[in-house]
Amino acid sequence: MLVIEAKYSANIKMIGIKDASLGVDIGTTSTKLVVAGIKNLNQCDGSSNSAVAQRDGTAQNSIFIDFNAEQKYQQPKISEDSFTSENLDTRNEQCPQSIISALASCIDKAMANYSNQLKDSLQKISICGQMHGVILWCRG
């Protein structure tokens, strides 16, 4: 049986995270990031904006997820001149630089809260994005 307990507070103080992962959701209006990892619940003061999942009520090596890093970003207005008559009704554009900036802001927030833990234990980064979209970015 998996029990999930949510704890909310502005103060984040967690130690002992191992096998950490970053989960990134790049949506149409915001970018969100979660920090997930394994931690010892005995080292938690219960004051984080997080969910903790335990198996069979065991407090050792439980799953920790922090939902604190979210950065909304504004898309710059697209000039009407940039649309052609062939695709005026079928195209919608987003600025890749705005998405990169929002992602960097989320990562900065996560590193501010977990710099020592992530530096030593970050194993993977998972990214998902909005449906039916592709981002083309040409530099130069």
CSV table of C-alpha atoms in Angstrom, one decimal:
chain,number,residue,atom,x,y,z
A,1,MET,CA,0.0,0.0,0.0
A,2,LEU,CA,1.3,3.4,-0.9
A,3,VAL,CA,0.5,6.3,1.4
A,4,ILE,CA,1.0,9.9,0.2
A,5,GLU,CA,1.1,12.7,2.7
A,6,ALA,CA,1.3,16.3,1.6
A,7,LYS,CA,3.1,18.9,3.7
A,8,TYR,CA,3.0,22.6,2.8
A,9,SER,CA,5.1,25.6,4.0
A,10,ALA,CA,7.2,28.3,2.5
A,11,ASN,CA,10.3,27.1,4.4
A,12,ILE,CA,12.2,24.3,2.7
A,13,LYS,CA,14.7,22.4,4.7
A,14,MET,CA,15.6,18.9,3.5
A,15,ILE,CA,18.7,16.9,3.9
A,16,GLY,CA,19.7,13.4,2.8
A,17,ILE,CA,18.2,13.3,-0.7
A,18,LYS,CA,19.8,10.5,-2.9
A,19,ASP,CA,19.1,9.3,-6.4
A,20,ALA,CA,17.5,12.7,-7.3
A,21,SER,CA,15.7,13.4,-10.5
A,22,LEU,CA,14.3,16.6,-12.0
A,23,GLY,CA,11.0,16.5,-13.8
A,24,VAL,CA,10.3,19.3,-16.2
A,25,ASP,CA,6.9,20.1,-17.7
A,26,ILE,CA,7.1,22.7,-20.5
A,27,GLY,CA,3.5,23.8,-21.1
A,28,THR,CA,1.9,26.5,-23.3
A,29,THR,CA,1.7,29.1,-20.5
A,30,SER,CA,4.2,27.9,-17.9
A,31,THR,CA,7.2,25.7,-17.1
A,32,LYS,CA,7.1,23.6,-14.0
A,33,LEU,CA,9.9,21.6,-12.3
A,34,VAL,CA,9.7,19.0,-9.5
A,35,VAL,CA,12.6,17.6,-7.5
A,36,ALA,CA,12.2,13.9,-6.7
A,37,GLY,CA,14.4,11.6,-4.8
A,38,ILE,CA,14.8,9.1,-2.0
A,39,LYS,CA,15.3,10.5,1.5
A,40,ASN,CA,15.2,9.4,5.1
A,41,LEU,CA,12.1,10.8,6.7
A,42,ASN,CA,13.8,11.0,10.1
A,43,GLN,CA,15.8,13.9,8.6
A,44,CYS,CA,12.7,15.9,7.6
A,45,ASP,CA,11.4,18.7,9.8
A,46,GLY,CA,8.0,18.5,8.0
A,47,SER,CA,8.1,22.1,6.8
A,48,SER,CA,8.5,21.6,3.0
A,49,ASN,CA,6.1,22.2,0.2
A,50,SER,CA,6.2,18.5,-0.7
A,51,ALA,CA,4.6,15.1,-0.9
A,52,VAL,CA,6.1,12.1,0.8
A,53,ALA,CA,5.1,8.6,-0.3
A,54,GLN,CA,5.7,5.7,2.1
A,55,ARG,CA,5.3,2.0,1.6
A,56,ASP,CA,3.4,0.2,4.4
A,57,GLY,CA,4.0,3.1,6.8
A,58,THR,CA,7.8,2.7,6.8
A,59,ALA,CA,9.7,5.9,7.3
A,60,GLN,CA,13.0,4.8,6.0
A,61,ASN,CA,14.0,5.5,2.4
A,62,SER,CA,10.8,7.1,1.3
A,63,ILE,CA,10.1,8.9,-1.9
A,64,PHE,CA,10.3,12.7,-1.7
A,65,ILE,CA,8.8,15.1,-4.2
A,66,ASP,CA,9.1,18.9,-4.0
A,67,PHE,CA,6.5,20.8,-6.1
A,68,ASN,CA,7.9,24.3,-5.3
A,69,ALA,CA,9.5,25.5,-8.5
A,70,GLU,CA,7.1,26.9,-11.1
A,71,GLN,CA,7.9,29.8,-13.4
A,72,LYS,CA,5.2,31.3,-15.6
A,73,TYR,CA,6.4,33.1,-18.7
A,74,GLN,CA,4.9,35.5,-21.1
A,75,GLN,CA,5.1,34.9,-24.8
A,76,PRO,CA,6.0,38.0,-26.8
A,77,LYS,CA,3.3,39.2,-29.2
A,78,ILE,CA,3.8,38.0,-32.7
A,79,SER,CA,3.7,40.6,-35.4
A,80,GLU,CA,0.9,40.3,-38.0
A,81,ASP,CA,3.6,40.8,-40.6
A,82,SER,CA,5.3,37.5,-39.7
A,83,PHE,CA,2.2,35.5,-40.9
A,84,THR,CA,1.7,34.6,-44.5
A,85,SER,CA,-1.7,34.2,-46.1
A,86,GLU,CA,-1.2,30.4,-46.4
A,87,ASN,CA,-0.8,29.8,-42.7
A,88,LEU,CA,-2.5,32.7,-41.0
A,89,ASP,CA,-5.2,30.5,-39.5
A,90,THR,CA,-3.1,27.4,-38.7
A,91,ARG,CA,0.0,28.7,-37.0
A,92,ASN,CA,0.7,29.7,-33.4
A,93,GLU,CA,4.2,30.6,-32.3
A,94,GLN,CA,6.1,30.6,-29.0
A,95,CYS,CA,9.4,32.2,-28.3
A,96,PRO,CA,12.0,29.5,-27.6
A,97,GLN,CA,14.1,32.0,-25.6
A,98,SER,CA,11.2,32.6,-23.2
A,99,ILE,CA,10.9,28.8,-22.6
A,100,ILE,CA,14.7,28.5,-22.0
A,101,SER,CA,14.6,31.5,-19.6
A,102,ALA,CA,11.6,30.0,-17.7
A,103,LEU,CA,13.4,26.6,-17.4
A,104,ALA,CA,16.6,28.3,-16.2
A,105,SER,CA,14.6,30.1,-13.5
A,106,CYS,CA,13.0,26.9,-12.3
A,107,ILE,CA,16.4,25.2,-12.2
A,108,ASP,CA,17.9,28.2,-10.3
A,109,LYS,CA,15.1,27.8,-7.7
A,110,ALA,CA,15.7,24.1,-7.3
A,111,MET,CA,19.5,24.6,-7.0
A,112,ALA,CA,19.0,27.4,-4.4
A,113,ASN,CA,17.0,24.9,-2.2
A,114,TYR,CA,18.9,21.7,-2.9
A,115,SER,CA,22.4,22.7,-4.3
A,116,ASN,CA,24.4,20.3,-2.1
A,117,GLN,CA,22.0,17.4,-2.5
A,118,LEU,CA,21.5,17.8,-6.3
A,119,LYS,CA,25.2,18.3,-6.9
A,120,ASP,CA,25.9,14.9,-5.4
A,121,SER,CA,22.9,12.9,-6.3
A,122,LEU,CA,21.2,14.1,-9.5
A,123,GLN,CA,20.7,11.0,-11.7
A,124,LYS,CA,18.4,12.1,-14.4
A,125,ILE,CA,16.3,14.9,-15.9
A,126,SER,CA,12.9,14.1,-17.5
A,127,ILE,CA,11.2,16.6,-19.8
A,128,CYS,CA,7.7,16.6,-21.2
A,129,GLY,CA,6.0,19.3,-23.3
A,130,GLN,CA,2.7,20.4,-24.7
A,131,MET,CA,0.8,18.2,-27.2
A,132,HIS,CA,1.0,18.7,-30.9
A,133,GLY,CA,3.9,21.0,-30.8
A,134,VAL,CA,7.4,21.3,-32.0
A,135,ILE,CA,10.0,24.0,-31.3
A,136,LEU,CA,12.3,25.0,-34.1
A,137,TRP,CA,15.2,27.1,-33.0
A,138,CYS,CA,17.7,28.4,-35.6
A,139,ARG,CA,20.7,30.3,-34.3
A,140,GLY,CA,22.8,32.3,-36.7
